[in-house]
Amino acid sequence: MAVRDALLALLAAGPRHGYQLRSEFDAATGGAWPLNVGQVYTTLQRLERDGFVEPVPEPDDDGRTPYRLTDAGHRDVAAWFDRPAEHSMAPRDELPMKVLMAAATDTVSVTELVGNERRVAMATLQDLTALKQRPDADLARRLQIDRMVLRTEAEIRWLDLVEERLAVADPPALSRRVSARVEPNPSKEVRS
Amino acid sequence: MAVRDALLALLAAGPRHGYQLRSEFDAATGGAWPLNVGQVYTTLQRLERDGFVEPVPEPDDDGRTPYRLTDAGHRDVAAWFDRPAEHSMAPRDELPMKVLMAAATDTVSVTELVGNERRVAMATLQDLTALKQRPDADLARRLQIDRMVLRTEAEIRWLDLVEERLAVADPPALSRRVSARVEPNPSKEVRS
DNA sequence: CGACACATGTAACACGTTACATGATTTG
DNA sequence: CAAATCATGTAACGTGTTACATGTGTCG
């Protein structure tokens, strides 16, 4: 619900029309994650359907109809800002998913996978520091770059950890095989 | 496409039927992110529609019909494992979204928001280290906990950075138009 | 004039997710 | 027997996302 929440947040500063929301969103996020204008209108419709926004009764001078928050909308924005962001257990992320599946299925070499990922991550790190050097970036952009740097460093350290714990029984094979190898593998798991 | 990819990866180890995939998924991810069985069947249908899996011609001894990868499916899994995980610019994440929107709209105190988030993050950190102590966790679970620890630490450092850069012109006001109260917001329970 | 930004929308689809319906089999 | 687990599926919804249609105003 990222887009939804973001639009509500922007509307908390006052009535806006669709196109305006798009440009303010771009400005706020520093241009990363370009937002398709159509999505703004779609989301706006859905928000109206759910009673969080409403069109301003009297249209603009130029026929544009700005939207404003309803009371419910205001409450929703406030709640969103108050509620701390979810630090999900995040196995949904692609990287841990890959690592766990590689470890579980034994169809790919975990060490190779980890090695690749680490190499890519370190390259990313270099790109990021290069980006940070350039002075043309605005504040939002720079903050996001910093976040990516910290995140990538954490990811690399995690990959080290994974290797440390999983590399034990993994042969240093060069060629990977992803093939159907049937193996009676009755794993029972008890949910906590 | 996390679920989709994960199921394909599991099927790379050999034909499986729906229920089996669910339990293996749970086992592989250590039980975090419980997967609704229905979703397995839904995803399986979509995968069949797209030509990545197919039901095994001869049903099981007990009438269950396992699915297996097609050639396209095998190629897809291999490609998934080969392709390094997307390190997205990730402004879609809730935390940076909140911070950037707060900074952009000036309807909430950024410092308060950052303070809250940091407090929550540090509480999470404590919960996580407590969880790590317990010996009942399997490998997958422990790896994910470690990842969350590293990630949370990175997030905290980022919040420090944000404060450093944004706190300049931000008055220590207590209430704004959209309140950002500090509720008795004790250590949020980490999903166990 | 032609290109381009402004501005609004719709249709269609993908994926994730939950709730529900329905049975067979096992087990206390 | 009753409850739990195994097992399969469907219906419905929500958000994100893209492609497309359409029109106005502006500026070189």
PDB file of N, CA and C in Angstrom, chain A residues 88-176:
ATOM      1  N   SER A  88       9.285  -6.438   8.564  1.00  0.00           N
ATOM      2  CA  SER A  88       8.820  -7.806   8.356  1.00  0.00           C
ATOM      3  C   SER A  88       9.971  -8.790   8.466  1.00  0.00           C
ATOM      4  N   MET A  89       9.628 -10.014   8.730  1.00  0.00           N
ATOM      5  CA  MET A  89      10.633 -11.069   8.794  1.00  0.00           C
ATOM      6  C   MET A  89      11.253 -11.233   7.412  1.00  0.00           C
ATOM      7  N   ALA A  90      10.579 -10.715   6.406  1.00  0.00           N
ATOM      8  CA  ALA A  90      11.130 -10.557   5.068  1.00  0.00           C
ATOM      9  C   ALA A  90      11.778 -11.792   4.451  1.00  0.00           C
ATOM     10  N   PRO A  91      11.147 -12.934   4.499  1.00  0.00           N
ATOM     11  CA  PRO A  91      11.667 -14.016   3.689  1.00  0.00           C
ATOM     12  C   PRO A  91      11.150 -13.860   2.272  1.00  0.00           C
ATOM     13  N   ARG A  92      10.249 -12.914   2.074  1.00  0.00           N
ATOM     14  CA  ARG A  92       9.682 -12.652   0.759  1.00  0.00           C
ATOM     15  C   ARG A  92      10.725 -12.052  -0.159  1.00  0.00           C
ATOM     16  N   ASP A  93      11.759 -11.504   0.406  1.00  0.00           N
ATOM     17  CA  ASP A  93      12.786 -10.888  -0.415  1.00  0.00           C
ATOM     18  C   ASP A  93      13.449 -11.931  -1.295  1.00  0.00           C
ATOM     19  N   GLU A  94      13.857 -11.465  -2.430  1.00  0.00           N
ATOM     20  CA  GLU A  94      14.372 -12.394  -3.418  1.00  0.00           C
ATOM     21  C   GLU A  94      15.646 -13.094  -2.949  1.00  0.00           C
ATOM     22  N   LEU A  95      16.545 -12.345  -2.375  1.00  0.00           N
ATOM     23  CA  LEU A  95      17.825 -12.940  -2.007  1.00  0.00           C
ATOM     24  C   LEU A  95      17.696 -14.089  -1.006  1.00  0.00           C
ATOM     25  N   PRO A  96      17.084 -13.897   0.137  1.00  0.00           N
ATOM     26  CA  PRO A  96      16.963 -15.018   1.077  1.00  0.00           C
ATOM     27  C   PRO A  96      16.154 -16.164   0.503  1.00  0.00           C
ATOM     28  N   MET A  97      15.173 -15.814  -0.316  1.00  0.00           N
ATOM     29  CA  MET A  97      14.373 -16.850  -0.963  1.00  0.00           C
ATOM     30  C   MET A  97      15.279 -17.763  -1.784  1.00  0.00           C
ATOM     31  N   LYS A  98      16.111 -17.159  -2.573  1.00  0.00           N
ATOM     32  CA  LYS A  98      17.011 -17.933  -3.418  1.00  0.00           C
ATOM     33  C   LYS A  98      17.940 -18.790  -2.576  1.00  0.00           C
ATOM     34  N   VAL A  99      18.509 -18.188  -1.578  1.00  0.00           N
ATOM     35  CA  VAL A  99      19.461 -18.923  -0.749  1.00  0.00           C
ATOM     36  C   VAL A  99      18.772 -20.087  -0.054  1.00  0.00           C
ATOM     37  N   LEU A 100      17.626 -19.830   0.510  1.00  0.00           N
ATOM     38  CA  LEU A 100      16.928 -20.890   1.241  1.00  0.00           C
ATOM     39  C   LEU A 100      16.482 -22.004   0.306  1.00  0.00           C
ATOM     40  N   MET A 101      16.000 -21.619  -0.860  1.00  0.00           N
ATOM     41  CA  MET A 101      15.549 -22.642  -1.806  1.00  0.00           C
ATOM     42  C   MET A 101      16.746 -23.444  -2.329  1.00  0.00           C
ATOM     43  N   ALA A 102      17.836 -22.770  -2.555  1.00  0.00           N
ATOM     44  CA  ALA A 102      19.028 -23.490  -3.001  1.00  0.00           C
ATOM     45  C   ALA A 102      19.464 -24.477  -1.925  1.00  0.00           C
ATOM     46  N   ALA A 103      19.403 -24.042  -0.691  1.00  0.00           N
ATOM     47  CA  ALA A 103      19.799 -24.919   0.408  1.00  0.00           C
ATOM     48  C   ALA A 103      18.822 -26.079   0.574  1.00  0.00           C
ATOM     49  N   ALA A 104      17.573 -25.804   0.326  1.00  0.00           N
ATOM     50  CA  ALA A 104      16.546 -26.818   0.564  1.00  0.00           C
ATOM     51  C   ALA A 104      16.503 -27.872  -0.533  1.00  0.00           C
ATOM     52  N   THR A 105      16.718 -27.448  -1.769  1.00  0.00           N
ATOM     53  CA  THR A 105      16.499 -28.387  -2.863  1.00  0.00           C
ATOM     54  C   THR A 105      17.769 -29.071  -3.336  1.00  0.00           C
ATOM     55  N   ASP A 106      18.894 -28.456  -3.075  1.00  0.00           N
ATOM     56  CA  ASP A 106      20.151 -29.083  -3.477  1.00  0.00           C
ATOM     57  C   ASP A 106      20.242 -29.276  -4.990  1.00  0.00           C
ATOM     58  N   THR A 107      19.623 -28.369  -5.729  1.00  0.00           N
ATOM     59  CA  THR A 107      19.727 -28.446  -7.188  1.00  0.00           C
ATOM     60  C   THR A 107      20.750 -27.456  -7.710  1.00  0.00           C
ATOM     61  N   VAL A 108      21.174 -26.572  -6.831  1.00  0.00           N
ATOM     62  CA  VAL A 108      22.175 -25.578  -7.207  1.00  0.00           C
ATOM     63  C   VAL A 108      23.228 -25.529  -6.114  1.00  0.00           C
ATOM     64  N   SER A 109      24.389 -25.098  -6.459  1.00  0.00           N
ATOM     65  CA  SER A 109      25.437 -24.959  -5.458  1.00  0.00           C
ATOM     66  C   SER A 109      25.205 -23.683  -4.658  1.00  0.00           C
ATOM     67  N   VAL A 110      25.051 -23.838  -3.371  1.00  0.00           N
ATOM     68  CA  VAL A 110      24.802 -22.672  -2.535  1.00  0.00           C
ATOM     69  C   VAL A 110      26.010 -21.754  -2.520  1.00  0.00           C
ATOM     70  N   THR A 111      27.180 -22.340  -2.443  1.00  0.00           N
ATOM     71  CA  THR A 111      28.381 -21.494  -2.384  1.00  0.00           C
ATOM     72  C   THR A 111      28.542 -20.669  -3.647  1.00  0.00           C
ATOM     73  N   GLU A 112      28.244 -21.286  -4.783  1.00  0.00           N
ATOM     74  CA  GLU A 112      28.329 -20.523  -6.025  1.00  0.00           C
ATOM     75  C   GLU A 112      27.335 -19.377  -6.022  1.00  0.00           C
ATOM     76  N   LEU A 113      26.109 -19.718  -5.638  1.00  0.00           N
ATOM     77  CA  LEU A 113      25.072 -18.698  -5.597  1.00  0.00           C
ATOM     78  C   LEU A 113      25.484 -17.559  -4.677  1.00  0.00           C
ATOM     79  N   VAL A 114      25.931 -17.912  -3.503  1.00  0.00           N
ATOM     80  CA  VAL A 114      26.342 -16.892  -2.540  1.00  0.00           C
ATOM     81  C   VAL A 114      27.502 -16.073  -3.096  1.00  0.00           C
ATOM     82  N   GLY A 115      28.433 -16.767  -3.717  1.00  0.00           N
ATOM     83  CA  GLY A 115      29.562 -16.068  -4.303  1.00  0.00           C
ATOM     84  C   GLY A 115      29.135 -15.067  -5.357  1.00  0.00           C
ATOM     85  N   ASN A 116      28.271 -15.499  -6.244  1.00  0.00           N
ATOM     86  CA  ASN A 116      27.758 -14.591  -7.271  1.00  0.00           C
ATOM     87  C   ASN A 116      27.100 -13.378  -6.646  1.00  0.00           C
ATOM     88  N   GLU A 117      26.223 -13.667  -5.721  1.00  0.00           N
ATOM     89  CA  GLU A 117      25.455 -12.577  -5.118  1.00  0.00           C
ATOM     90  C   GLU A 117      26.390 -11.579  -4.430  1.00  0.00           C
ATOM     91  N   ARG A 118      27.395 -12.114  -3.772  1.00  0.00           N
ATOM     92  CA  ARG A 118      28.301 -11.207  -3.082  1.00  0.00           C
ATOM     93  C   ARG A 118      29.063 -10.350  -4.083  1.00  0.00           C
ATOM     94  N   ARG A 119      29.496 -10.972  -5.155  1.00  0.00           N
ATOM     95  CA  ARG A 119      30.225 -10.217  -6.169  1.00  0.00           C
ATOM     96  C   ARG A 119      29.356  -9.072  -6.698  1.00  0.00           C
ATOM     97  N   VAL A 120      28.104  -9.407  -7.008  1.00  0.00           N
ATOM     98  CA  VAL A 120      27.186  -8.384  -7.506  1.00  0.00           C
ATOM     99  C   VAL A 120      26.980  -7.293  -6.470  1.00  0.00           C
ATOM    100  N   ALA A 121      26.821  -7.708  -5.239  1.00  0.00           N
ATOM    101  CA  ALA A 121      26.566  -6.737  -4.173  1.00  0.00           C
ATOM    102  C   ALA A 121      27.745  -5.781  -4.030  1.00  0.00           C
ATOM    103  N   MET A 122      28.946  -6.306  -4.123  1.00  0.00           N
ATOM    104  CA  MET A 122      30.111  -5.446  -3.985  1.00  0.00           C
ATOM    105  C   MET A 122      30.239  -4.496  -5.169  1.00  0.00           C
ATOM    106  N   ALA A 123      29.868  -4.983  -6.341  1.00  0.00           N
ATOM    107  CA  ALA A 123      29.867  -4.097  -7.503  1.00  0.00           C
ATOM    108  C   ALA A 123      28.838  -2.982  -7.299  1.00  0.00           C
ATOM    109  N   THR A 124      27.672  -3.372  -6.803  1.00  0.00           N
ATOM    110  CA  THR A 124      26.632  -2.381  -6.512  1.00  0.00           C
ATOM    111  C   THR A 124      27.145  -1.319  -5.559  1.00  0.00           C
ATOM    112  N   LEU A 125      27.881  -1.787  -4.577  1.00  0.00           N
ATOM    113  CA  LEU A 125      28.428  -0.879  -3.575  1.00  0.00           C
ATOM    114  C   LEU A 125      29.327   0.162  -4.221  1.00  0.00           C
ATOM    115  N   GLN A 126      30.132  -0.286  -5.159  1.00  0.00           N
ATOM    116  CA  GLN A 126      31.015   0.658  -5.846  1.00  0.00           C
ATOM    117  C   GLN A 126      30.220   1.659  -6.663  1.00  0.00           C
ATOM    118  N   ASP A 127      29.233   1.153  -7.382  1.00  0.00           N
ATOM    119  CA  ASP A 127      28.386   2.049  -8.171  1.00  0.00           C
ATOM    120  C   ASP A 127      27.752   3.103  -7.272  1.00  0.00           C
ATOM    121  N   LEU A 128      27.317   2.655  -6.128  1.00  0.00           N
ATOM    122  CA  LEU A 128      26.632   3.578  -5.229  1.00  0.00           C
ATOM    123  C   LEU A 128      27.561   4.667  -4.717  1.00  0.00           C
ATOM    124  N   THR A 129      28.740   4.279  -4.319  1.00  0.00           N
ATOM    125  CA  THR A 129      29.670   5.303  -3.831  1.00  0.00           C
ATOM    126  C   THR A 129      30.040   6.268  -4.948  1.00  0.00           C
ATOM    127  N   ALA A 130      30.097   5.743  -6.179  1.00  0.00           N
ATOM    128  CA  ALA A 130      30.341   6.623  -7.313  1.00  0.00           C
ATOM    129  C   ALA A 130      29.188   7.610  -7.467  1.00  0.00           C
ATOM    130  N   LEU A 131      27.982   7.098  -7.328  1.00  0.00           N
ATOM    131  CA  LEU A 131      26.801   7.955  -7.450  1.00  0.00           C
ATOM    132  C   LEU A 131      26.803   9.046  -6.383  1.00  0.00           C
ATOM    133  N   LYS A 132      27.216   8.648  -5.202  1.00  0.00           N
ATOM    134  CA  LYS A 132      27.168   9.589  -4.085  1.00  0.00           C
ATOM    135  C   LYS A 132      28.122  10.761  -4.319  1.00  0.00           C
ATOM    136  N   GLN A 133      29.154  10.512  -5.070  1.00  0.00           N
ATOM    137  CA  GLN A 133      30.139  11.561  -5.343  1.00  0.00           C
ATOM    138  C   GLN A 133      29.519  12.710  -6.134  1.00  0.00           C
ATOM    139  N   ARG A 134      28.723  12.351  -7.110  1.00  0.00           N
ATOM    140  CA  ARG A 134      28.157  13.373  -7.995  1.00  0.00           C
ATOM    141  C   ARG A 134      27.291  14.347  -7.211  1.00  0.00           C
ATOM    142  N   PRO A 135      27.514  15.622  -7.438  1.00  0.00           N
ATOM    143  CA  PRO A 135      26.839  16.635  -6.628  1.00  0.00           C
ATOM    144  C   PRO A 135      25.450  16.999  -7.136  1.00  0.00           C
ATOM    145  N   ASP A 136      25.026  16.374  -8.223  1.00  0.00           N
ATOM    146  CA  ASP A 136      23.762  16.788  -8.824  1.00  0.00           C
ATOM    147  C   ASP A 136      22.548  16.181  -8.110  1.00  0.00           C
ATOM    148  N   ALA A 137      22.816  15.280  -7.191  1.00  0.00           N
ATOM    149  CA  ALA A 137      21.701  14.606  -6.533  1.00  0.00           C
ATOM    150  C   ALA A 137      21.093  15.476  -5.432  1.00  0.00           C
ATOM    151  N   ASP A 138      19.785  15.449  -5.340  1.00  0.00           N
ATOM    152  CA  ASP A 138      19.129  16.207  -4.280  1.00  0.00           C
ATOM    153  C   ASP A 138      19.159  15.400  -2.981  1.00  0.00           C
ATOM    154  N   LEU A 139      18.552  15.984  -1.965  1.00  0.00           N
ATOM    155  CA  LEU A 139      18.620  15.370  -0.639  1.00  0.00           C
ATOM    156  C   LEU A 139      17.963  13.991  -0.613  1.00  0.00           C
ATOM    157  N   ALA A 140      16.762  13.914  -1.166  1.00  0.00           N
ATOM    158  CA  ALA A 140      16.036  12.641  -1.146  1.00  0.00           C
ATOM    159  C   ALA A 140      16.857  11.553  -1.813  1.00  0.00           C
ATOM    160  N   ARG A 141      17.394  11.911  -2.948  1.00  0.00           N
ATOM    161  CA  ARG A 141      18.189  10.951  -3.691  1.00  0.00           C
ATOM    162  C   ARG A 141      19.386  10.482  -2.884  1.00  0.00           C
ATOM    163  N   ARG A 142      20.043  11.432  -2.259  1.00  0.00           N
ATOM    164  CA  ARG A 142      21.236  11.063  -1.521  1.00  0.00           C
ATOM    165  C   ARG A 142      20.906  10.187  -0.312  1.00  0.00           C
ATOM    166  N   LEU A 143      19.818  10.494   0.333  1.00  0.00           N
ATOM    167  CA  LEU A 143      19.412   9.666   1.474  1.00  0.00           C
ATOM    168  C   LEU A 143      19.139   8.239   1.036  1.00  0.00           C
ATOM    169  N   GLN A 144      18.510   8.123  -0.111  1.00  0.00           N
ATOM    170  CA  GLN A 144      18.214   6.779  -0.582  1.00  0.00           C
ATOM    171  C   GLN A 144      19.470   6.027  -0.961  1.00  0.00           C
ATOM    172  N   ILE A 145      20.406   6.736  -1.524  1.00  0.00           N
ATOM    173  CA  ILE A 145      21.671   6.088  -1.855  1.00  0.00           C
ATOM    174  C   ILE A 145      22.356   5.604  -0.577  1.00  0.00           C
ATOM    175  N   ASP A 146      22.353   6.461   0.428  1.00  0.00           N
ATOM    176  CA  ASP A 146      22.961   6.060   1.696  1.00  0.00           C
ATOM    177  C   ASP A 146      22.279   4.810   2.254  1.00  0.00           C
ATOM    178  N   ARG A 147      20.970   4.791   2.122  1.00  0.00           N
ATOM    179  CA  ARG A 147      20.248   3.633   2.639  1.00  0.00           C
ATOM    180  C   ARG A 147      20.651   2.376   1.887  1.00  0.00           C
ATOM    181  N   MET A 148      20.761   2.498   0.605  1.00  0.00           N
ATOM    182  CA  MET A 148      21.146   1.338  -0.189  1.00  0.00           C
ATOM    183  C   MET A 148      22.546   0.871   0.168  1.00  0.00           C
ATOM    184  N   VAL A 149      23.415   1.809   0.442  1.00  0.00           N
ATOM    185  CA  VAL A 149      24.780   1.438   0.833  1.00  0.00           C
ATOM    186  C   VAL A 149      24.753   0.616   2.120  1.00  0.00           C
ATOM    187  N   LEU A 150      24.087   1.140   3.115  1.00  0.00           N
ATOM    188  CA  LEU A 150      24.025   0.441   4.400  1.00  0.00           C
ATOM    189  C   LEU A 150      23.388  -0.926   4.237  1.00  0.00           C
ATOM    190  N   ARG A 151      22.336  -0.958   3.466  1.00  0.00           N
ATOM    191  CA  ARG A 151      21.629  -2.196   3.232  1.00  0.00           C
ATOM    192  C   ARG A 151      22.496  -3.214   2.523  1.00  0.00           C
ATOM    193  N   THR A 152      23.177  -2.763   1.506  1.00  0.00           N
ATOM    194  CA  THR A 152      24.013  -3.679   0.731  1.00  0.00           C
ATOM    195  C   THR A 152      25.147  -4.225   1.595  1.00  0.00           C
ATOM    196  N   GLU A 153      25.718  -3.360   2.401  1.00  0.00           N
ATOM    197  CA  GLU A 153      26.769  -3.830   3.306  1.00  0.00           C
ATOM    198  C   GLU A 153      26.223  -4.906   4.237  1.00  0.00           C
ATOM    199  N   ALA A 154      25.035  -4.679   4.744  1.00  0.00           N
ATOM    200  CA  ALA A 154      24.419  -5.673   5.629  1.00  0.00           C
ATOM    201  C   ALA A 154      24.202  -6.983   4.878  1.00  0.00           C
ATOM    202  N   GLU A 155      23.771  -6.863   3.645  1.00  0.00           N
ATOM    203  CA  GLU A 155      23.517  -8.062   2.844  1.00  0.00           C
ATOM    204  C   GLU A 155      24.797  -8.858   2.644  1.00  0.00           C
ATOM    205  N   ILE A 156      25.860  -8.136   2.378  1.00  0.00           N
ATOM    206  CA  ILE A 156      27.143  -8.810   2.176  1.00  0.00           C
ATOM    207  C   ILE A 156      27.564  -9.549   3.442  1.00  0.00           C
ATOM    208  N   ARG A 157      27.407  -8.882   4.559  1.00  0.00           N
ATOM    209  CA  ARG A 157      27.779  -9.542   5.814  1.00  0.00           C
ATOM    210  C   ARG A 157      26.907 -10.774   6.046  1.00  0.00           C
ATOM    211  N   TRP A 158      25.656 -10.676   5.636  1.00  0.00           N
ATOM    212  CA  TRP A 158      24.768 -11.839   5.799  1.00  0.00           C
ATOM    213  C   TRP A 158      25.222 -12.985   4.897  1.00  0.00           C
ATOM    214  N   LEU A 159      25.614 -12.642   3.694  1.00  0.00           N
ATOM    215  CA  LEU A 159      26.091 -13.678   2.768  1.00  0.00           C
ATOM    216  C   LEU A 159      27.314 -14.386   3.340  1.00  0.00           C
ATOM    217  N   ASP A 160      28.184 -13.614   3.982  1.00  0.00           N
ATOM    218  CA  ASP A 160      29.340 -14.229   4.641  1.00  0.00           C
ATOM    219  C   ASP A 160      28.874 -15.245   5.668  1.00  0.00           C
ATOM    220  N   LEU A 161      27.903 -14.828   6.443  1.00  0.00           N
ATOM    221  CA  LEU A 161      27.365 -15.699   7.482  1.00  0.00           C
ATOM    222  C   LEU A 161      26.790 -16.976   6.887  1.00  0.00           C
ATOM    223  N   VAL A 162      26.035 -16.811   5.822  1.00  0.00           N
ATOM    224  CA  VAL A 162      25.425 -17.972   5.175  1.00  0.00           C
ATOM    225  C   VAL A 162      26.499 -18.956   4.738  1.00  0.00           C
ATOM    226  N   GLU A 163      27.503 -18.428   4.104  1.00  0.00           N
ATOM    227  CA  GLU A 163      28.575 -19.283   3.624  1.00  0.00           C
ATOM    228  C   GLU A 163      29.210 -20.038   4.782  1.00  0.00           C
ATOM    229  N   GLU A 164      29.477 -19.300   5.822  1.00  0.00           N
ATOM    230  CA  GLU A 164      30.087 -19.858   7.019  1.00  0.00           C
ATOM    231  C   GLU A 164      29.306 -21.058   7.551  1.00  0.00           C
ATOM    232  N   ARG A 165      27.992 -20.975   7.472  1.00  0.00           N
ATOM    233  CA  ARG A 165      27.172 -22.007   8.089  1.00  0.00           C
ATOM    234  C   ARG A 165      26.753 -23.110   7.134  1.00  0.00           C
ATOM    235  N   LEU A 166      26.701 -22.779   5.852  1.00  0.00           N
ATOM    236  CA  LEU A 166      26.150 -23.750   4.903  1.00  0.00           C
ATOM    237  C   LEU A 166      27.197 -24.398   4.012  1.00  0.00           C
ATOM    238  N   ALA A 167      28.351 -23.805   3.938  1.00  0.00           N
ATOM    239  CA  ALA A 167      29.315 -24.253   2.942  1.00  0.00           C
ATOM    240  C   ALA A 167      29.938 -25.598   3.301  1.00  0.00           C
ATOM    241  N   VAL A 168      29.605 -26.092   4.437  1.00  0.00           N
ATOM    242  CA  VAL A 168      30.241 -27.301   4.945  1.00  0.00           C
ATOM    243  C   VAL A 168      30.228 -28.449   3.956  1.00  0.00           C
ATOM    244  N   ALA A 169      29.030 -28.933   3.630  1.00  0.00           N
ATOM    245  CA  ALA A 169      28.936 -30.150   2.819  1.00  0.00           C
ATOM    246  C   ALA A 169      28.766 -29.856   1.344  1.00  0.00           C
ATOM    247  N   ASP A 170      29.137 -28.652   0.945  1.00  0.00           N
ATOM    248  CA  ASP A 170      28.882 -28.270  -0.432  1.00  0.00           C
ATOM    249  C   ASP A 170      30.122 -28.436  -1.290  1.00  0.00           C
ATOM    250  N   PRO A 171      30.070 -29.286  -2.302  1.00  0.00           N
ATOM    251  CA  PRO A 171      31.227 -29.523  -3.157  1.00  0.00           C
ATOM    252  C   PRO A 171      31.526 -28.308  -4.027  1.00  0.00           C
ATOM    253  N   PRO A 172      32.770 -28.056  -4.298  1.00  0.00           N
ATOM    254  CA  PRO A 172      33.159 -26.880  -5.091  1.00  0.00           C
ATOM    255  C   PRO A 172      32.978 -27.111  -6.574  1.00  0.00           C
ATOM    256  N   ALA A 173      31.845 -27.680  -6.936  1.00  0.00           N
ATOM    257  CA  ALA A 173      31.574 -28.000  -8.337  1.00  0.00           C
ATOM    258  C   ALA A 173      31.560 -26.735  -9.183  1.00  0.00           C
ATOM    259  N   LEU A 174      31.971 -26.896 -10.417  1.00  0.00           N
ATOM    260  CA  LEU A 174      31.993 -25.741 -11.307  1.00  0.00           C
ATOM    261  C   LEU A 174      30.719 -25.637 -12.107  1.00  0.00           C
ATOM    262  N   SER A 175      30.209 -26.790 -12.493  1.00  0.00           N
ATOM    263  CA  SER A 175      28.995 -26.761 -13.304  1.00  0.00           C
ATOM    264  C   SER A 175      27.795 -27.029 -12.417  1.00  0.00           C
ATOM    265  N   ARG A 176      26.817 -26.205 -12.602  1.00  0.00           N
ATOM    266  CA  ARG A 176      25.596 -26.409 -11.814  1.00  0.00           C
ATOM    267  C   ARG A 176      24.599 -27.173 -12.649  1.00  0.00           C
TER     268      ARG A 176
END
